[in-house]
Amino acid sequence: MSIDKTQELVLNMGPQHPSMHGLFRMVVHLEGETVTHIDPKLGYLHRGMEKLAESRTYSQFIPYTDRLDYLASPHNNWAYVQAVEKLMGVEIPERAEYLRIIFGELARIASHQVCIASTALDMAGWSAWSYAFRDRERICDMYEMTAGSRLTVNIMRIGGMSAEPPEEFWPALQSFLDDSPEMLEEYYGIFFGNEIAMGRLKNVGILTKEMAENLSITGPVLRASGVDFDVRKAEPYSIYDRFDFKVPVRTGCDSYDRTIIRMDEIVESIKIIKQAVRDIPGGPIMAKVPKVIKPPVGEVYHRVENPKGELGFYIVSDGTTKPSRLRIRPATFINLQMLPIVAKGWKIQDVVAIFATLDAVLGEVDK
């Protein structure tokens, strides 16, 4: 008697799994080691952020945004406070705009370093993981100098910034910028140029340009599929229109390009920070805003280019001190749609690598 195929195996991965990047669970259907179907299960980290906003004042909600994509907390602050500022018609001081750019791009670099390190670690690359985390610590040091915290960095306020960076911040920043070419060279040497990493990532988990557009994918995952779209260029916010930088785009559409494009973006972020440091003016860091924030009756949607994609806040104001409604558009929640489609037909070990290249943070996915 011949057996044409193996019996289907249903494998539960997560929510307590080191490769799931938080409390994410997927039910994987296998024939041997080949994936036939994936059923993602979300909600294990759901904290009701959007509902919490309705019982907090506009200012009280700012620290909650740190806990969304906690690997790039300044970006969450930025998107939210800019949405409120747009609703109120507030213009913030020039110096505050430049500081926001500096901290936003530092957060982008730190987030991409975690993505590179985590992808390496998920494929048992302990050494490669340590290089990127070593360098990220320097950014965390700069966070701590200014905001007093290293992860949930609550530094932006409605109308500007909470604090002026101390004197020691600027030499630390300059030293980091000077060392960055060597850092990136090390990442390539130990990870991206490694034949094992290339074998595990190249031509694996293909996300075509058409599929990425149809699924509303954003961020580096979209640009690694050949789509030239970045909110900073398409719909410039803050003062991004003053900076000279390119939007990295790759056309491999695979796991390798989804990872190495983060290194391309680090190069551009460093260029932006250097320009900001060169041009930053003196002056105040906070606009004159009321102590009690009461935006006029109305609604607003504001989006920014988070390190993981488009992050948007939709706010409805009824004229009181608290939002009537608040809705968050998280990048990685939308991007996770591709996982069951792209992973089908690959081996179970490839699924771990594919998921890592999505750079998912479950604090943002579940919110």
PDB file of N, CA and C in Angstrom, residues 225-314:
ATOM      1  N   SER A 225       9.312  45.499  -1.494  1.00  0.00           N
ATOM      2  CA  SER A 225       8.610  44.868  -2.621  1.00  0.00           C
ATOM      3  C   SER A 225       8.552  45.801  -3.828  1.00  0.00           C
ATOM      4  N   GLY A 226       9.383  46.830  -3.827  1.00  0.00           N
ATOM      5  CA  GLY A 226       9.509  47.684  -5.005  1.00  0.00           C
ATOM      6  C   GLY A 226       8.562  48.860  -5.078  1.00  0.00           C
ATOM      7  N   VAL A 227       7.845  49.186  -3.997  1.00  0.00           N
ATOM      8  CA  VAL A 227       6.903  50.300  -4.006  1.00  0.00           C
ATOM      9  C   VAL A 227       7.550  51.510  -3.326  1.00  0.00           C
ATOM     10  N   ASP A 228       7.678  52.592  -4.058  1.00  0.00           N
ATOM     11  CA  ASP A 228       8.318  53.812  -3.550  1.00  0.00           C
ATOM     12  C   ASP A 228       7.270  54.673  -2.849  1.00  0.00           C
ATOM     13  N   PHE A 229       7.014  54.360  -1.580  1.00  0.00           N
ATOM     14  CA  PHE A 229       6.041  55.149  -0.807  1.00  0.00           C
ATOM     15  C   PHE A 229       6.542  55.322   0.616  1.00  0.00           C
ATOM     16  N   ASP A 230       6.622  56.575   1.040  1.00  0.00           N
ATOM     17  CA  ASP A 230       7.027  56.933   2.399  1.00  0.00           C
ATOM     18  C   ASP A 230       6.247  58.185   2.757  1.00  0.00           C
ATOM     19  N   VAL A 231       5.536  58.163   3.884  1.00  0.00           N
ATOM     20  CA  VAL A 231       4.696  59.297   4.273  1.00  0.00           C
ATOM     21  C   VAL A 231       5.517  60.577   4.382  1.00  0.00           C
ATOM     22  N   ARG A 232       6.778  60.461   4.778  1.00  0.00           N
ATOM     23  CA  ARG A 232       7.632  61.646   4.915  1.00  0.00           C
ATOM     24  C   ARG A 232       7.819  62.370   3.590  1.00  0.00           C
ATOM     25  N   LYS A 233       7.731  61.640   2.471  1.00  0.00           N
ATOM     26  CA  LYS A 233       7.847  62.230   1.138  1.00  0.00           C
ATOM     27  C   LYS A 233       6.476  62.459   0.496  1.00  0.00           C
ATOM     28  N   ALA A 234       5.582  61.496   0.647  1.00  0.00           N
ATOM     29  CA  ALA A 234       4.272  61.564  -0.009  1.00  0.00           C
ATOM     30  C   ALA A 234       3.385  62.634   0.604  1.00  0.00           C
ATOM     31  N   GLU A 235       3.466  62.787   1.903  1.00  0.00           N
ATOM     32  CA  GLU A 235       2.631  63.762   2.620  1.00  0.00           C
ATOM     33  C   GLU A 235       3.460  64.332   3.772  1.00  0.00           C
ATOM     34  N   PRO A 236       4.450  65.187   3.448  1.00  0.00           N
ATOM     35  CA  PRO A 236       5.425  65.628   4.468  1.00  0.00           C
ATOM     36  C   PRO A 236       4.764  66.267   5.679  1.00  0.00           C
ATOM     37  N   TYR A 237       5.165  65.818   6.842  1.00  0.00           N
ATOM     38  CA  TYR A 237       4.688  66.395   8.098  1.00  0.00           C
ATOM     39  C   TYR A 237       5.881  66.997   8.812  1.00  0.00           C
ATOM     40  N   SER A 238       5.613  67.724   9.896  1.00  0.00           N
ATOM     41  CA  SER A 238       6.672  68.415  10.621  1.00  0.00           C
ATOM     42  C   SER A 238       7.479  69.259   9.626  1.00  0.00           C
ATOM     43  N   ILE A 239       8.797  69.114   9.603  1.00  0.00           N
ATOM     44  CA  ILE A 239       9.633  69.898   8.676  1.00  0.00           C
ATOM     45  C   ILE A 239      10.447  68.970   7.769  1.00  0.00           C
ATOM     46  N   TYR A 240       9.940  67.781   7.482  1.00  0.00           N
ATOM     47  CA  TYR A 240      10.673  66.825   6.657  1.00  0.00           C
ATOM     48  C   TYR A 240      10.945  67.345   5.244  1.00  0.00           C
ATOM     49  N   ASP A 241      10.111  68.282   4.772  1.00  0.00           N
ATOM     50  CA  ASP A 241      10.327  68.805   3.426  1.00  0.00           C
ATOM     51  C   ASP A 241      11.604  69.642   3.315  1.00  0.00           C
ATOM     52  N   ARG A 242      12.247  69.947   4.433  1.00  0.00           N
ATOM     53  CA  ARG A 242      13.490  70.724   4.415  1.00  0.00           C
ATOM     54  C   ARG A 242      14.735  69.837   4.300  1.00  0.00           C
ATOM     55  N   PHE A 243      14.557  68.546   4.421  1.00  0.00           N
ATOM     56  CA  PHE A 243      15.714  67.649   4.509  1.00  0.00           C
ATOM     57  C   PHE A 243      15.953  66.911   3.187  1.00  0.00           C
ATOM     58  N   ASP A 244      17.220  66.694   2.922  1.00  0.00           N
ATOM     59  CA  ASP A 244      17.629  65.975   1.720  1.00  0.00           C
ATOM     60  C   ASP A 244      17.886  64.516   2.094  1.00  0.00           C
ATOM     61  N   PHE A 245      16.990  63.641   1.690  1.00  0.00           N
ATOM     62  CA  PHE A 245      17.175  62.209   1.939  1.00  0.00           C
ATOM     63  C   PHE A 245      16.424  61.410   0.887  1.00  0.00           C
ATOM     64  N   LYS A 246      16.844  60.183   0.691  1.00  0.00           N
ATOM     65  CA  LYS A 246      16.218  59.300  -0.286  1.00  0.00           C
ATOM     66  C   LYS A 246      15.347  58.259   0.434  1.00  0.00           C
ATOM     67  N   VAL A 247      14.394  57.745  -0.288  1.00  0.00           N
ATOM     68  CA  VAL A 247      13.558  56.656   0.233  1.00  0.00           C
ATOM     69  C   VAL A 247      14.123  55.352  -0.329  1.00  0.00           C
ATOM     70  N   PRO A 248      14.750  54.520   0.510  1.00  0.00           N
ATOM     71  CA  PRO A 248      15.310  53.253  -0.003  1.00  0.00           C
ATOM     72  C   PRO A 248      14.213  52.324  -0.524  1.00  0.00           C
ATOM     73  N   VAL A 249      14.433  51.766  -1.685  1.00  0.00           N
ATOM     74  CA  VAL A 249      13.496  50.815  -2.295  1.00  0.00           C
ATOM     75  C   VAL A 249      14.303  49.630  -2.806  1.00  0.00           C
ATOM     76  N   ARG A 250      13.820  48.432  -2.556  1.00  0.00           N
ATOM     77  CA  ARG A 250      14.440  47.211  -3.090  1.00  0.00           C
ATOM     78  C   ARG A 250      13.384  46.404  -3.830  1.00  0.00           C
ATOM     79  N   THR A 251      13.834  45.590  -4.733  1.00  0.00           N
ATOM     80  CA  THR A 251      12.890  44.885  -5.610  1.00  0.00           C
ATOM     81  C   THR A 251      12.951  43.363  -5.479  1.00  0.00           C
ATOM     82  N   GLY A 252      13.703  42.860  -4.506  1.00  0.00           N
ATOM     83  CA  GLY A 252      13.805  41.412  -4.330  1.00  0.00           C
ATOM     84  C   GLY A 252      12.536  40.780  -3.819  1.00  0.00           C
ATOM     85  N   CYS A 253      11.714  41.561  -3.095  1.00  0.00           N
ATOM     86  CA  CYS A 253      10.408  41.111  -2.579  1.00  0.00           C
ATOM     87  C   CYS A 253      10.527  39.943  -1.605  1.00  0.00           C
ATOM     88  N   ASP A 254      11.743  39.647  -1.115  1.00  0.00           N
ATOM     89  CA  ASP A 254      11.931  38.474  -0.266  1.00  0.00           C
ATOM     90  C   ASP A 254      12.326  38.861   1.161  1.00  0.00           C
ATOM     91  N   SER A 255      12.543  37.860   1.993  1.00  0.00           N
ATOM     92  CA  SER A 255      12.885  38.097   3.394  1.00  0.00           C
ATOM     93  C   SER A 255      14.213  38.832   3.547  1.00  0.00           C
ATOM     94  N   TYR A 256      15.141  38.570   2.653  1.00  0.00           N
ATOM     95  CA  TYR A 256      16.449  39.234   2.714  1.00  0.00           C
ATOM     96  C   TYR A 256      16.300  40.738   2.493  1.00  0.00           C
ATOM     97  N   ASP A 257      15.562  41.126   1.464  1.00  0.00           N
ATOM     98  CA  ASP A 257      15.380  42.557   1.186  1.00  0.00           C
ATOM     99  C   ASP A 257      14.551  43.235   2.269  1.00  0.00           C
ATOM    100  N   ARG A 258      13.594  42.509   2.856  1.00  0.00           N
ATOM    101  CA  ARG A 258      12.795  43.102   3.933  1.00  0.00           C
ATOM    102  C   ARG A 258      13.640  43.398   5.168  1.00  0.00           C
ATOM    103  N   THR A 259      14.770  42.696   5.305  1.00  0.00           N
ATOM    104  CA  THR A 259      15.657  42.926   6.449  1.00  0.00           C
ATOM    105  C   THR A 259      16.740  43.937   6.119  1.00  0.00           C
ATOM    106  N   ILE A 260      17.423  43.769   4.992  1.00  0.00           N
ATOM    107  CA  ILE A 260      18.557  44.650   4.679  1.00  0.00           C
ATOM    108  C   ILE A 260      18.103  46.068   4.342  1.00  0.00           C
ATOM    109  N   ILE A 261      16.833  46.240   3.953  1.00  0.00           N
ATOM    110  CA  ILE A 261      16.351  47.592   3.677  1.00  0.00           C
ATOM    111  C   ILE A 261      16.365  48.445   4.952  1.00  0.00           C
ATOM    112  N   ARG A 262      16.309  47.786   6.103  1.00  0.00           N
ATOM    113  CA  ARG A 262      16.404  48.550   7.370  1.00  0.00           C
ATOM    114  C   ARG A 262      17.781  49.195   7.487  1.00  0.00           C
ATOM    115  N   MET A 263      18.808  48.506   6.994  1.00  0.00           N
ATOM    116  CA  MET A 263      20.143  49.078   7.025  1.00  0.00           C
ATOM    117  C   MET A 263      20.229  50.275   6.073  1.00  0.00           C
ATOM    118  N   ASP A 264      19.581  50.159   4.914  1.00  0.00           N
ATOM    119  CA  ASP A 264      19.518  51.292   3.986  1.00  0.00           C
ATOM    120  C   ASP A 264      18.856  52.492   4.656  1.00  0.00           C
ATOM    121  N   GLU A 265      17.802  52.234   5.421  1.00  0.00           N
ATOM    122  CA  GLU A 265      17.069  53.327   6.064  1.00  0.00           C
ATOM    123  C   GLU A 265      17.872  53.951   7.201  1.00  0.00           C
ATOM    124  N   ILE A 266      18.680  53.155   7.883  1.00  0.00           N
ATOM    125  CA  ILE A 266      19.552  53.716   8.921  1.00  0.00           C
ATOM    126  C   ILE A 266      20.505  54.742   8.310  1.00  0.00           C
ATOM    127  N   VAL A 267      21.045  54.442   7.120  1.00  0.00           N
ATOM    128  CA  VAL A 267      21.941  55.372   6.425  1.00  0.00           C
ATOM    129  C   VAL A 267      21.238  56.705   6.176  1.00  0.00           C
ATOM    130  N   GLU A 268      19.981  56.646   5.711  1.00  0.00           N
ATOM    131  CA  GLU A 268      19.234  57.871   5.421  1.00  0.00           C
ATOM    132  C   GLU A 268      18.861  58.616   6.704  1.00  0.00           C
ATOM    133  N   SER A 269      18.542  57.879   7.761  1.00  0.00           N
ATOM    134  CA  SER A 269      18.224  58.524   9.042  1.00  0.00           C
ATOM    135  C   SER A 269      19.428  59.283   9.579  1.00  0.00           C
ATOM    136  N   ILE A 270      20.606  58.708   9.421  1.00  0.00           N
ATOM    137  CA  ILE A 270      21.830  59.379   9.870  1.00  0.00           C
ATOM    138  C   ILE A 270      22.040  60.674   9.093  1.00  0.00           C
ATOM    139  N   LYS A 271      21.758  60.655   7.778  1.00  0.00           N
ATOM    140  CA  LYS A 271      21.857  61.865   6.965  1.00  0.00           C
ATOM    141  C   LYS A 271      20.895  62.940   7.478  1.00  0.00           C
ATOM    142  N   ILE A 272      19.682  62.546   7.818  1.00  0.00           N
ATOM    143  CA  ILE A 272      18.681  63.500   8.304  1.00  0.00           C
ATOM    144  C   ILE A 272      19.128  64.104   9.633  1.00  0.00           C
ATOM    145  N   ILE A 273      19.614  63.265  10.542  1.00  0.00           N
ATOM    146  CA  ILE A 273      20.039  63.761  11.856  1.00  0.00           C
ATOM    147  C   ILE A 273      21.210  64.734  11.708  1.00  0.00           C
ATOM    148  N   LYS A 274      22.152  64.426  10.842  1.00  0.00           N
ATOM    149  CA  LYS A 274      23.303  65.328  10.631  1.00  0.00           C
ATOM    150  C   LYS A 274      22.835  66.698  10.143  1.00  0.00           C
ATOM    151  N   GLN A 275      21.855  66.716   9.242  1.00  0.00           N
ATOM    152  CA  GLN A 275      21.322  67.987   8.755  1.00  0.00           C
ATOM    153  C   GLN A 275      20.586  68.737   9.865  1.00  0.00           C
ATOM    154  N   ALA A 276      19.854  67.987  10.693  1.00  0.00           N
ATOM    155  CA  ALA A 276      19.114  68.623  11.789  1.00  0.00           C
ATOM    156  C   ALA A 276      20.058  69.229  12.819  1.00  0.00           C
ATOM    157  N   VAL A 277      21.131  68.509  13.142  1.00  0.00           N
ATOM    158  CA  VAL A 277      22.118  69.021  14.103  1.00  0.00           C
ATOM    159  C   VAL A 277      22.790  70.280  13.553  1.00  0.00           C
ATOM    160  N   ARG A 278      23.036  70.267  12.246  1.00  0.00           N
ATOM    161  CA  ARG A 278      23.679  71.426  11.612  1.00  0.00           C
ATOM    162  C   ARG A 278      22.777  72.661  11.616  1.00  0.00           C
ATOM    163  N   ASP A 279      21.482  72.473  11.414  1.00  0.00           N
ATOM    164  CA  ASP A 279      20.576  73.602  11.179  1.00  0.00           C
ATOM    165  C   ASP A 279      19.715  73.984  12.373  1.00  0.00           C
ATOM    166  N   ILE A 280      19.772  73.228  13.465  1.00  0.00           N
ATOM    167  CA  ILE A 280      18.854  73.484  14.579  1.00  0.00           C
ATOM    168  C   ILE A 280      19.057  74.895  15.149  1.00  0.00           C
ATOM    169  N   PRO A 281      17.973  75.666  15.262  1.00  0.00           N
ATOM    170  CA  PRO A 281      18.097  77.024  15.812  1.00  0.00           C
ATOM    171  C   PRO A 281      17.964  77.026  17.333  1.00  0.00           C
ATOM    172  N   GLY A 282      18.247  78.157  17.930  1.00  0.00           N
ATOM    173  CA  GLY A 282      17.976  78.322  19.361  1.00  0.00           C
ATOM    174  C   GLY A 282      16.517  78.690  19.576  1.00  0.00           C
ATOM    175  N   GLY A 283      16.167  78.945  20.826  1.00  0.00           N
ATOM    176  CA  GLY A 283      14.806  79.386  21.115  1.00  0.00           C
ATOM    177  C   GLY A 283      14.047  78.424  22.000  1.00  0.00           C
ATOM    178  N   PRO A 284      12.768  78.709  22.206  1.00  0.00           N
ATOM    179  CA  PRO A 284      11.952  77.881  23.102  1.00  0.00           C
ATOM    180  C   PRO A 284      11.649  76.519  22.492  1.00  0.00           C
ATOM    181  N   ILE A 285      11.233  75.581  23.342  1.00  0.00           N
ATOM    182  CA  ILE A 285      10.867  74.247  22.863  1.00  0.00           C
ATOM    183  C   ILE A 285       9.387  73.933  23.106  1.00  0.00           C
ATOM    184  N   MET A 286       8.654  74.915  23.634  1.00  0.00           N
ATOM    185  CA  MET A 286       7.219  74.739  23.856  1.00  0.00           C
ATOM    186  C   MET A 286       6.454  75.962  23.362  1.00  0.00           C
ATOM    187  N   ALA A 287       5.357  75.707  22.651  1.00  0.00           N
ATOM    188  CA  ALA A 287       4.464  76.787  22.238  1.00  0.00           C
ATOM    189  C   ALA A 287       3.591  77.193  23.425  1.00  0.00           C
ATOM    190  N   LYS A 288       2.934  78.317  23.292  1.00  0.00           N
ATOM    191  CA  LYS A 288       2.011  78.759  24.340  1.00  0.00           C
ATOM    192  C   LYS A 288       0.668  78.075  24.118  1.00  0.00           C
ATOM    193  N   VAL A 289       0.461  77.024  24.887  1.00  0.00           N
ATOM    194  CA  VAL A 289      -0.803  76.287  24.801  1.00  0.00           C
ATOM    195  C   VAL A 289      -1.495  76.354  26.156  1.00  0.00           C
ATOM    196  N   PRO A 290      -2.811  76.245  26.179  1.00  0.00           N
ATOM    197  CA  PRO A 290      -3.521  76.289  27.468  1.00  0.00           C
ATOM    198  C   PRO A 290      -3.098  75.141  28.380  1.00  0.00           C
ATOM    199  N   LYS A 291      -3.124  75.378  29.683  1.00  0.00           N
ATOM    200  CA  LYS A 291      -2.802  74.305  30.627  1.00  0.00           C
ATOM    201  C   LYS A 291      -3.832  73.186  30.546  1.00  0.00           C
ATOM    202  N   VAL A 292      -5.075  73.561  30.291  1.00  0.00           N
ATOM    203  CA  VAL A 292      -6.131  72.559  30.094  1.00  0.00           C
ATOM    204  C   VAL A 292      -6.450  72.512  28.606  1.00  0.00           C
ATOM    205  N   ILE A 293      -6.157  71.388  27.979  1.00  0.00           N
ATOM    206  CA  ILE A 293      -6.336  71.233  26.532  1.00  0.00           C
ATOM    207  C   ILE A 293      -7.796  70.913  26.210  1.00  0.00           C
ATOM    208  N   LYS A 294      -8.418  71.810  25.435  1.00  0.00           N
ATOM    209  CA  LYS A 294      -9.794  71.588  24.977  1.00  0.00           C
ATOM    210  C   LYS A 294      -9.870  71.912  23.486  1.00  0.00           C
ATOM    211  N   PRO A 295      -9.574  70.954  22.632  1.00  0.00           N
ATOM    212  CA  PRO A 295      -9.656  71.225  21.185  1.00  0.00           C
ATOM    213  C   PRO A 295     -11.089  71.562  20.782  1.00  0.00           C
ATOM    214  N   PRO A 296     -11.258  72.337  19.715  1.00  0.00           N
ATOM    215  CA  PRO A 296     -12.618  72.635  19.247  1.00  0.00           C
ATOM    216  C   PRO A 296     -13.334  71.382  18.771  1.00  0.00           C
ATOM    217  N   VAL A 297     -14.654  71.460  18.701  1.00  0.00           N
ATOM    218  CA  VAL A 297     -15.438  70.327  18.206  1.00  0.00           C
ATOM    219  C   VAL A 297     -15.008  70.027  16.765  1.00  0.00           C
ATOM    220  N   GLY A 298     -14.731  68.774  16.492  1.00  0.00           N
ATOM    221  CA  GLY A 298     -14.293  68.396  15.149  1.00  0.00           C
ATOM    222  C   GLY A 298     -13.613  67.048  15.159  1.00  0.00           C
ATOM    223  N   GLU A 299     -13.024  66.696  14.031  1.00  0.00           N
ATOM    224  CA  GLU A 299     -12.323  65.431  13.918  1.00  0.00           C
ATOM    225  C   GLU A 299     -11.069  65.615  13.079  1.00  0.00           C
ATOM    226  N   VAL A 300     -10.101  64.723  13.288  1.00  0.00           N
ATOM    227  CA  VAL A 300      -8.833  64.834  12.571  1.00  0.00           C
ATOM    228  C   VAL A 300      -8.221  63.445  12.410  1.00  0.00           C
ATOM    229  N   TYR A 301      -7.528  63.257  11.285  1.00  0.00           N
ATOM    230  CA  TYR A 301      -6.696  62.068  11.106  1.00  0.00           C
ATOM    231  C   TYR A 301      -5.308  62.549  10.732  1.00  0.00           C
ATOM    232  N   HIS A 302      -4.310  62.023  11.446  1.00  0.00           N
ATOM    233  CA  HIS A 302      -2.924  62.391  11.142  1.00  0.00           C
ATOM    234  C   HIS A 302      -2.084  61.120  11.098  1.00  0.00           C
ATOM    235  N   ARG A 303      -1.201  61.052  10.095  1.00  0.00           N
ATOM    236  CA  ARG A 303      -0.361  59.869   9.944  1.00  0.00           C
ATOM    237  C   ARG A 303       1.104  60.258   9.855  1.00  0.00           C
ATOM    238  N   VAL A 304       1.954  59.356  10.321  1.00  0.00           N
ATOM    239  CA  VAL A 304       3.401  59.549  10.256  1.00  0.00           C
ATOM    240  C   VAL A 304       4.038  58.254   9.753  1.00  0.00           C
ATOM    241  N   GLU A 305       5.296  58.355   9.355  1.00  0.00           N
ATOM    242  CA  GLU A 305       6.052  57.184   8.902  1.00  0.00           C
ATOM    243  C   GLU A 305       6.786  56.590  10.098  1.00  0.00           C
ATOM    244  N   ASN A 306       6.101  55.704  10.800  1.00  0.00           N
ATOM    245  CA  ASN A 306       6.700  54.953  11.895  1.00  0.00           C
ATOM    246  C   ASN A 306       7.774  54.018  11.316  1.00  0.00           C
ATOM    247  N   PRO A 307       8.770  53.585  12.099  1.00  0.00           N
ATOM    248  CA  PRO A 307       9.770  52.650  11.556  1.00  0.00           C
ATOM    249  C   PRO A 307       9.181  51.392  10.935  1.00  0.00           C
ATOM    250  N   LYS A 308       7.968  51.021  11.333  1.00  0.00           N
ATOM    251  CA  LYS A 308       7.353  49.796  10.823  1.00  0.00           C
ATOM    252  C   LYS A 308       6.308  50.061   9.744  1.00  0.00           C
ATOM    253  N   GLY A 309       6.006  51.321   9.475  1.00  0.00           N
ATOM    254  CA  GLY A 309       5.009  51.647   8.459  1.00  0.00           C
ATOM    255  C   GLY A 309       4.183  52.844   8.857  1.00  0.00           C
ATOM    256  N   GLU A 310       3.005  52.955   8.263  1.00  0.00           N
ATOM    257  CA  GLU A 310       2.148  54.113   8.528  1.00  0.00           C
ATOM    258  C   GLU A 310       1.431  53.966   9.868  1.00  0.00           C
ATOM    259  N   LEU A 311       1.663  54.926  10.758  1.00  0.00           N
ATOM    260  CA  LEU A 311       0.963  54.985  12.042  1.00  0.00           C
ATOM    261  C   LEU A 311       0.046  56.202  12.013  1.00  0.00           C
ATOM    262  N   GLY A 312      -1.236  55.978  12.242  1.00  0.00           N
ATOM    263  CA  GLY A 312      -2.198  57.077  12.183  1.00  0.00           C
ATOM    264  C   GLY A 312      -3.069  57.160  13.425  1.00  0.00           C
ATOM    265  N   PHE A 313      -3.457  58.382  13.762  1.00  0.00           N
ATOM    266  CA  PHE A 313      -4.398  58.623  14.866  1.00  0.00           C
ATOM    267  C   PHE A 313      -5.600  59.385  14.327  1.00  0.00           C
ATOM    268  N   TYR A 314      -6.778  58.846  14.594  1.00  0.00           N
ATOM    269  CA  TYR A 314      -8.037  59.512  14.251  1.00  0.00           C
ATOM    270  C   TYR A 314      -8.694  59.927  15.565  1.00  0.00           C
TER     271      TYR A 314
END
